[in-house]
Amino acid sequence: MTRLILHFGTHKTGTTAIQGVLASKRSMLSSRGICYPESWKFFGGNAKQNSANAHAHISTALARNEPSDIRRLREFSEHLQKEAQTHHTIVLSAEAFNRRVFSVPGQSGELAGREAFLDRVRDYFSNFETEVAIVYRRPDQYAESMYSESIANSQSVLSFDGFLKRSEVRFNYGFQLKSLEERFPTLVAKFDDLKDDLVNQFLLQLSLDVSFPKEDEIRRTSISKAGTLWLRRSKRENREMEKREKNLRWLFALQSANASVFGTQNKTSFWSNSRKRDEHIRTSLEGFTRLTFDMPSQAAPRLCSWDDNQHFIAENAYKAWLEKDAQRISRRLAAQMLPFVDPDGGPIEAGVS
């Protein structure tokens, strides 16, 4: 039976970089008996979009379960069966597998929805020797990184404390891992152990005998903490902000030329104090025994703040940037480049990425 590896992320553990390399090396991987499917062909999408490198479409369809999803899932399953005839291993990767829920009549709550979703994943891939690979960060670092991601990549305007409360299940490492282990053989790894040579170390963990030049790996740029607070305030002041405008602001905050606007040379934190940070780590790791994380050896950096004067300066800088870089911005939009894709560059001609 063909081995099928489900890479569950998590978010902010280099998943985008891993997906980018595997997608760009599909032909080479296939020649070595490893299939990294193009699921977007079955679920809709664009090969040039960054999302085409991942398999989030599958998790969305399993969670939503509408008639069109059922049809597409069936067609993709048939495709996987064909690929299994010529490959010994299939790899699917999407952070969304680690957060989706499925609503079951008569059941309520995120915990039940999470369990139901994982049951659907297990059943869908039951024709394979399915296993899960998941990479973890220390909970306090994961929380800060995910908060910035939620502000930049969604409509959320929650405070950091509000985000933590809303995401309690996500940060319950013990429950998350137990739910996986009850259904799949589960390989766990620590981001800090992989990050120096991320893709190759990840493949080594999976016992896949392939490697790639380190320069093939393109890390996703993250928005600074001050940039996060600027974007949050901008969205709160304009509740009808369109996705295009949000993404332009996200791009502005990512560009290194604008770092001085956000004072990114000074280390700050979303944690109001060390006690709250350390308590979050301990609570998240209750019942989680597969990995050990050292507690922080230093006090939390000062709390990141964002005042009216900082906001005024950033808004003026943003408006000036829109005018100064109008042509390059227009070319990026035409090429459908996401903000975190080469934020300091972009296409020379429209349509080129």
CSV table of C-alpha atoms in Angstrom, one decimal:
chain,number,residue,atom,x,y,z
A,1,MET,CA,0.0,0.0,0.0
A,2,THR,CA,1.3,3.5,-0.9
A,3,ARG,CA,2.5,5.7,1.9
A,4,LEU,CA,0.7,9.0,2.2
A,5,ILE,CA,2.1,11.8,4.4
A,6,LEU,CA,-0.2,14.6,5.5
A,7,HIS,CA,1.9,17.6,6.5
A,8,PHE,CA,-0.3,19.5,9.0
A,9,GLY,CA,2.0,22.5,9.4
A,10,THR,CA,1.6,24.1,11.9
A,11,HIS,CA,1.4,27.7,10.7
A,12,LYS,CA,4.6,29.7,11.1
A,13,THR,CA,6.9,26.8,11.0
A,14,GLY,CA,8.3,27.2,7.5
A,15,THR,CA,5.4,25.4,5.9
A,16,THR,CA,5.2,27.8,3.0
A,17,ALA,CA,8.9,27.3,2.2
A,18,ILE,CA,8.6,23.6,2.3
A,19,GLN,CA,5.6,23.7,0.0
A,20,GLY,CA,7.4,26.0,-2.4
A,21,VAL,CA,10.3,23.7,-2.8
A,22,LEU,CA,8.3,20.6,-3.2
A,23,ALA,CA,6.0,22.2,-5.8
A,24,SER,CA,8.9,23.5,-7.8
A,25,LYS,CA,10.6,20.1,-7.8
A,26,ARG,CA,7.6,17.9,-8.7
A,27,SER,CA,9.2,16.3,-11.7
A,28,MET,CA,12.4,15.4,-9.8
A,29,LEU,CA,10.4,14.1,-6.9
A,30,SER,CA,8.2,12.0,-9.2
A,31,SER,CA,11.3,10.4,-10.8
A,32,ARG,CA,12.3,9.3,-7.3
A,33,GLY,CA,8.9,7.8,-6.6
A,34,ILE,CA,7.5,10.7,-4.6
A,35,CYS,CA,4.3,12.4,-5.7
A,36,TYR,CA,3.4,16.0,-4.7
A,37,PRO,CA,0.0,16.4,-6.3
A,38,GLU,CA,-1.4,19.5,-8.1
A,39,SER,CA,-4.7,19.5,-6.2
A,40,TRP,CA,-5.7,22.9,-7.5
A,41,LYS,CA,-6.5,21.3,-10.9
A,42,PHE,CA,-9.4,19.5,-9.1
A,43,PHE,CA,-10.6,22.1,-6.7
A,44,GLY,CA,-10.1,25.3,-8.7
A,45,GLY,CA,-7.3,27.8,-8.6
A,46,ASN,CA,-4.4,29.3,-10.5
A,47,ALA,CA,-1.1,27.6,-11.0
A,48,LYS,CA,0.7,30.9,-10.6
A,49,GLN,CA,-0.8,31.7,-7.2
A,50,ASN,CA,1.2,30.8,-4.1
A,51,SER,CA,-1.8,28.8,-2.8
A,52,ALA,CA,-1.3,26.3,-5.7
A,53,ASN,CA,1.8,25.0,-3.9
A,54,ALA,CA,-0.3,23.7,-1.0
A,55,HIS,CA,-3.3,21.4,-0.6
A,56,ALA,CA,-5.6,23.6,1.5
A,57,HIS,CA,-8.4,23.0,-1.1
A,58,ILE,CA,-8.7,19.4,0.2
A,59,SER,CA,-9.1,20.4,3.9
A,60,THR,CA,-11.7,23.1,2.9
A,61,ALA,CA,-13.7,20.6,0.9
A,62,LEU,CA,-13.7,18.0,3.7
A,63,ALA,CA,-14.8,20.6,6.2
A,64,ARG,CA,-17.5,22.2,4.0
A,65,ASN,CA,-18.9,19.0,2.3
A,66,GLU,CA,-21.1,20.7,-0.2
A,67,PRO,CA,-22.2,18.8,-3.3
A,68,SER,CA,-19.5,20.3,-5.4
A,69,ASP,CA,-16.9,19.4,-2.7
A,70,ILE,CA,-18.1,15.8,-2.7
A,71,ARG,CA,-17.7,15.6,-6.4
A,72,ARG,CA,-14.2,17.1,-6.4
A,73,LEU,CA,-13.1,15.0,-3.5
A,74,ARG,CA,-14.1,11.9,-5.4
A,75,GLU,CA,-12.3,12.9,-8.5
A,76,PHE,CA,-9.2,13.8,-6.6
A,77,SER,CA,-9.3,10.5,-4.7
A,78,GLU,CA,-9.4,8.7,-8.1
A,79,HIS,CA,-6.4,10.7,-9.2
A,80,LEU,CA,-4.5,9.7,-6.0
A,81,GLN,CA,-5.2,6.1,-6.7
A,82,LYS,CA,-3.7,6.4,-10.2
A,83,GLU,CA,-0.6,8.2,-8.8
A,84,ALA,CA,-0.2,5.4,-6.2
A,85,GLN,CA,0.4,2.9,-9.0
A,86,THR,CA,3.6,4.7,-10.0
A,87,HIS,CA,4.8,6.3,-6.7
A,88,HIS,CA,5.7,4.7,-3.4
A,89,THR,CA,5.0,7.9,-1.4
A,90,ILE,CA,2.4,10.8,-1.8
A,91,VAL,CA,2.9,14.0,0.2
A,92,LEU,CA,0.2,16.5,0.9
A,93,SER,CA,0.8,19.7,2.8
A,94,ALA,CA,-1.5,22.3,4.2
A,95,GLU,CA,-1.6,24.2,7.5
A,96,ALA,CA,-5.4,24.3,7.2
A,97,PHE,CA,-5.5,20.6,8.1
A,98,ASN,CA,-4.4,21.6,11.6
A,99,ARG,CA,-7.3,24.0,12.2
A,100,ARG,CA,-10.4,22.9,10.3
A,101,VAL,CA,-13.6,21.7,12.0
A,102,PHE,CA,-16.6,19.8,10.8
A,103,SER,CA,-20.1,20.5,12.1
A,104,VAL,CA,-22.1,17.4,13.1
A,105,PRO,CA,-25.8,17.7,13.9
A,106,GLY,CA,-26.4,17.4,17.6
A,107,GLN,CA,-22.8,18.2,18.6
A,108,SER,CA,-21.4,21.6,19.4
A,109,GLY,CA,-18.1,23.1,20.3
A,110,GLU,CA,-14.8,23.4,18.6
A,111,LEU,CA,-13.3,20.3,20.3
A,112,ALA,CA,-16.1,18.1,18.9
A,113,GLY,CA,-15.8,19.8,15.5
A,114,ARG,CA,-12.1,19.2,15.4
A,115,GLU,CA,-12.5,15.5,16.3
A,116,ALA,CA,-15.2,15.2,13.6
A,117,PHE,CA,-13.0,16.8,11.0
A,118,LEU,CA,-10.1,14.5,11.7
A,119,ASP,CA,-12.4,11.5,11.4
A,120,ARG,CA,-13.3,12.7,7.9
A,121,VAL,CA,-9.6,13.1,7.0
A,122,ARG,CA,-8.9,9.5,8.3
A,123,ASP,CA,-11.8,8.1,6.3
A,124,TYR,CA,-11.0,9.9,3.1
A,125,PHE,CA,-7.4,8.6,3.0
A,126,SER,CA,-8.2,5.1,4.3
A,127,ASN,CA,-7.0,3.5,1.1
A,128,PHE,CA,-3.4,4.6,1.9
A,129,GLU,CA,-0.9,4.0,4.7
A,130,THR,CA,-1.6,7.5,6.0
A,131,GLU,CA,0.6,9.2,8.6
A,132,VAL,CA,0.8,12.8,9.8
A,133,ALA,CA,3.8,15.0,10.1
A,134,ILE,CA,3.5,18.1,12.2
A,135,VAL,CA,6.1,20.7,13.3
A,136,TYR,CA,5.7,22.8,16.5
A,137,ARG,CA,7.1,26.0,17.8
A,138,ARG,CA,7.3,27.1,21.5
A,139,PRO,CA,3.8,28.2,22.3
A,140,ASP,CA,4.5,31.8,23.2
A,141,GLN,CA,6.4,32.3,19.9
A,142,TYR,CA,3.7,30.5,18.0
A,143,ALA,CA,1.1,32.7,19.5
A,144,GLU,CA,2.8,36.0,18.7
A,145,SER,CA,3.5,34.9,15.1
A,146,MET,CA,0.0,33.6,14.6
A,147,TYR,CA,-1.5,36.8,15.9
A,148,SER,CA,0.4,38.9,13.4
A,149,GLU,CA,-0.7,36.4,10.7
A,150,SER,CA,-4.4,36.7,11.8
A,151,ILE,CA,-4.3,40.5,11.5
A,152,ALA,CA,-2.5,40.6,8.2
A,153,ASN,CA,-4.3,37.7,6.5
A,154,SER,CA,-7.9,37.9,7.7
A,155,GLN,CA,-10.5,40.5,8.6
A,156,SER,CA,-9.7,40.1,12.4
A,157,VAL,CA,-9.2,43.2,14.5
A,158,LEU,CA,-9.0,41.3,17.8
A,159,SER,CA,-6.5,42.4,20.5
A,160,PHE,CA,-3.7,39.9,21.3
A,161,ASP,CA,-5.6,38.8,24.5
A,162,GLY,CA,-8.8,38.4,22.5
A,163,PHE,CA,-7.0,36.3,19.9
A,164,LEU,CA,-5.6,34.0,22.6
A,165,LYS,CA,-9.0,33.5,24.1
A,166,ARG,CA,-10.6,32.8,20.7
A,167,SER,CA,-7.8,30.3,19.8
A,168,GLU,CA,-7.6,28.3,23.0
A,169,VAL,CA,-8.1,25.0,21.1
A,170,ARG,CA,-5.3,25.8,18.7
A,171,PHE,CA,-2.9,26.4,21.5
A,172,ASN,CA,-3.9,23.2,23.4
A,173,TYR,CA,-0.9,21.2,22.2
A,174,GLY,CA,-1.9,18.1,24.3
A,175,PHE,CA,-5.4,17.8,22.8
A,176,GLN,CA,-4.2,18.5,19.3
A,177,LEU,CA,-1.6,15.9,19.3
A,178,LYS,CA,-3.7,13.3,21.1
A,179,SER,CA,-6.4,13.7,18.5
A,180,LEU,CA,-3.9,13.0,15.8
A,181,GLU,CA,-2.3,10.1,17.5
A,182,GLU,CA,-5.6,8.4,18.0
A,183,ARG,CA,-6.1,8.3,14.3
A,184,PHE,CA,-2.7,8.3,12.6
A,185,PRO,CA,0.9,7.4,13.1
A,186,THR,CA,2.2,10.9,13.9
A,187,LEU,CA,5.7,12.3,13.4
A,188,VAL,CA,6.4,15.4,15.5
A,189,ALA,CA,9.4,17.8,15.1
A,190,LYS,CA,10.5,21.0,16.6
A,191,PHE,CA,10.9,24.0,14.3
A,192,ASP,CA,14.1,25.1,16.1
A,193,ASP,CA,15.7,21.8,15.2
A,194,LEU,CA,14.8,22.1,11.5
A,195,LYS,CA,15.1,25.8,10.7
A,196,ASP,CA,18.8,26.0,9.8
A,197,ASP,CA,18.3,23.7,6.8
A,198,LEU,CA,14.5,23.6,6.9
A,199,VAL,CA,13.5,21.6,3.8
A,200,ASN,CA,16.2,19.0,3.9
A,201,GLN,CA,15.8,18.5,7.6
A,202,PHE,CA,12.1,18.1,7.2
A,203,LEU,CA,12.6,15.5,4.4
A,204,LEU,CA,15.1,13.7,6.6
A,205,GLN,CA,12.5,13.5,9.4
A,206,LEU,CA,10.2,11.8,6.9
A,207,SER,CA,12.9,9.3,5.8
A,208,LEU,CA,12.6,10.6,2.3
A,209,ASP,CA,16.0,10.1,0.4
A,210,VAL,CA,16.0,13.5,-1.4
A,211,SER,CA,17.7,16.8,-0.8
A,212,PHE,CA,17.8,20.2,-2.4
A,213,PRO,CA,20.3,23.1,-2.5
A,214,LYS,CA,19.6,25.4,0.5
A,215,GLU,CA,19.2,28.4,-1.9
A,216,ASP,CA,16.0,26.8,-3.3
A,217,GLU,CA,14.3,27.6,0.0
A,218,ILE,CA,12.4,30.9,0.1
A,219,ARG,CA,11.3,31.8,3.5
A,220,ARG,CA,8.0,33.8,3.9
A,221,THR,CA,8.6,37.3,5.4
A,222,SER,CA,6.6,38.1,8.5
A,223,ILE,CA,5.1,41.4,9.4
A,224,SER,CA,6.7,43.2,12.4
A,225,LYS,CA,4.8,43.7,15.7
A,226,ALA,CA,4.4,47.4,15.2
A,227,GLY,CA,3.3,46.8,11.6
A,228,THR,CA,0.7,44.4,13.0
A,229,LEU,CA,-0.7,47.1,15.3
A,230,TRP,CA,-0.7,49.7,12.5
A,231,LEU,CA,-2.7,47.3,10.3
A,232,ARG,CA,-5.1,46.4,13.1
A,233,ARG,CA,-5.8,50.1,13.8
A,234,SER,CA,-6.3,50.8,10.1
A,235,LYS,CA,-8.8,48.0,9.8
A,236,ARG,CA,-10.6,49.1,12.9
A,237,GLU,CA,-10.9,52.6,11.5
A,238,ASN,CA,-12.2,51.3,8.2
A,239,ARG,CA,-14.4,48.3,8.9
A,240,GLU,CA,-15.3,48.1,5.2
A,241,MET,CA,-11.7,47.8,4.1
A,242,GLU,CA,-11.4,45.7,1.0
A,243,LYS,CA,-9.0,42.8,0.7
A,244,ARG,CA,-7.0,44.7,-1.9
A,245,GLU,CA,-6.4,47.7,0.4
A,246,LYS,CA,-5.5,45.4,3.3
A,247,ASN,CA,-3.0,43.5,1.2
A,248,LEU,CA,-1.4,46.7,0.0
A,249,ARG,CA,-0.9,47.8,3.6
A,250,TRP,CA,0.4,44.4,4.5
A,251,LEU,CA,2.9,44.7,1.6
A,252,PHE,CA,4.0,48.2,2.8
A,253,ALA,CA,4.6,46.9,6.3
A,254,LEU,CA,6.7,44.0,4.9
A,255,GLN,CA,9.1,46.0,2.8
A,256,SER,CA,12.5,46.5,4.3
A,257,ALA,CA,12.6,50.1,3.0
A,258,ASN,CA,9.7,50.9,5.4
A,259,ALA,CA,11.3,49.3,8.5
A,260,SER,CA,12.1,52.7,10.0
A,261,VAL,CA,8.4,53.6,10.0
A,262,PHE,CA,7.7,50.8,12.4
A,263,GLY,CA,10.9,50.9,14.5
A,264,THR,CA,11.7,47.2,13.9
A,265,GLN,CA,15.2,47.6,15.2
A,266,ASN,CA,13.9,47.5,18.7
A,267,LYS,CA,12.7,44.1,20.0
A,268,THR,CA,9.2,44.2,21.5
A,269,SER,CA,6.5,41.7,22.5
A,270,PHE,CA,2.8,41.2,22.5
A,271,TRP,CA,3.0,39.8,26.0
A,272,SER,CA,2.2,42.3,28.6
A,273,ASN,CA,4.5,40.6,31.1
A,274,SER,CA,6.6,37.5,31.6
A,275,ARG,CA,4.1,35.9,33.9
A,276,LYS,CA,1.4,35.8,31.3
A,277,ARG,CA,3.8,34.5,28.7
A,278,ASP,CA,5.1,31.7,30.9
A,279,GLU,CA,1.6,30.7,32.0
A,280,HIS,CA,0.6,30.4,28.4
A,281,ILE,CA,3.5,28.1,27.7
A,282,ARG,CA,2.7,25.9,30.6
A,283,THR,CA,-1.0,25.7,29.9
A,284,SER,CA,-0.4,25.0,26.2
A,285,LEU,CA,2.0,22.1,27.0
A,286,GLU,CA,-0.2,20.3,29.5
A,287,GLY,CA,-0.4,16.7,28.4
A,288,PHE,CA,2.1,17.2,25.6
A,289,THR,CA,5.0,14.9,26.1
A,290,ARG,CA,6.5,14.1,22.7
A,291,LEU,CA,8.7,17.2,22.6
A,292,THR,CA,10.3,19.4,25.3
A,293,PHE,CA,10.5,23.1,25.1
A,294,ASP,CA,12.8,25.1,27.3
A,295,MET,CA,11.2,28.0,29.2
A,296,PRO,CA,12.4,31.4,28.3
A,297,SER,CA,15.6,32.4,30.1
A,298,GLN,CA,14.9,36.1,29.9
A,299,ALA,CA,12.0,38.4,30.7
A,300,ALA,CA,9.6,39.3,28.0
A,301,PRO,CA,10.7,42.3,25.9
A,302,ARG,CA,8.8,45.5,26.5
A,303,LEU,CA,5.2,45.5,25.3
A,304,CYS,CA,4.8,46.8,21.8
A,305,SER,CA,2.6,49.9,21.6
A,306,TRP,CA,1.2,52.1,18.9
A,307,ASP,CA,0.2,55.7,19.5
A,308,ASP,CA,-1.6,58.4,17.5
A,309,ASN,CA,1.7,60.0,16.4
A,310,GLN,CA,3.1,56.8,15.2
A,311,HIS,CA,-0.1,56.1,13.3
A,312,PHE,CA,-0.1,59.6,11.7
A,313,ILE,CA,3.5,59.1,10.5
A,314,ALA,CA,2.8,55.6,9.1
A,315,GLU,CA,-0.4,56.7,7.3
A,316,ASN,CA,1.5,59.6,5.6
A,317,ALA,CA,4.4,57.2,4.7
A,318,TYR,CA,1.9,54.7,3.3
A,319,LYS,CA,0.2,57.4,1.1
A,320,ALA,CA,3.6,58.6,-0.2
A,321,TRP,CA,4.6,55.0,-1.0
A,322,LEU,CA,1.4,54.4,-3.0
A,323,GLU,CA,2.3,57.4,-5.2
A,324,LYS,CA,6.0,56.7,-5.5
A,325,ASP,CA,5.8,53.0,-6.2
A,326,ALA,CA,2.5,53.1,-8.2
A,327,GLN,CA,3.8,51.3,-11.3
A,328,ARG,CA,5.5,48.4,-9.4
A,329,ILE,CA,2.4,48.1,-7.2
A,330,SER,CA,0.3,47.9,-10.3
A,331,ARG,CA,2.5,45.2,-11.8
A,332,ARG,CA,2.3,43.2,-8.6
A,333,LEU,CA,-1.4,43.4,-8.6
A,334,ALA,CA,-1.6,42.3,-12.2
A,335,ALA,CA,0.6,39.4,-11.5
A,336,GLN,CA,-1.6,38.5,-8.5
A,337,MET,CA,1.4,38.4,-6.2
A,338,LEU,CA,0.5,37.9,-2.5
A,339,PRO,CA,2.1,40.5,-0.2
A,340,PHE,CA,4.6,38.0,1.4
A,341,VAL,CA,5.9,36.9,-2.0
A,342,ASP,CA,9.2,38.8,-2.6
A,343,PRO,CA,7.9,41.9,-0.9
A,344,ASP,CA,11.0,44.0,-1.8
A,345,GLY,CA,10.8,43.0,-5.4
A,346,GLY,CA,8.2,42.1,-7.9
A,347,PRO,CA,7.7,41.6,-11.6
A,348,ILE,CA,9.4,43.9,-14.1
A,349,GLU,CA,6.6,43.5,-16.5
A,350,ALA,CA,2.9,42.9,-15.8
A,351,GLY,CA,2.0,39.3,-15.5
A,352,VAL,CA,5.5,38.1,-14.7
A,353,SER,CA,6.2,36.7,-11.2
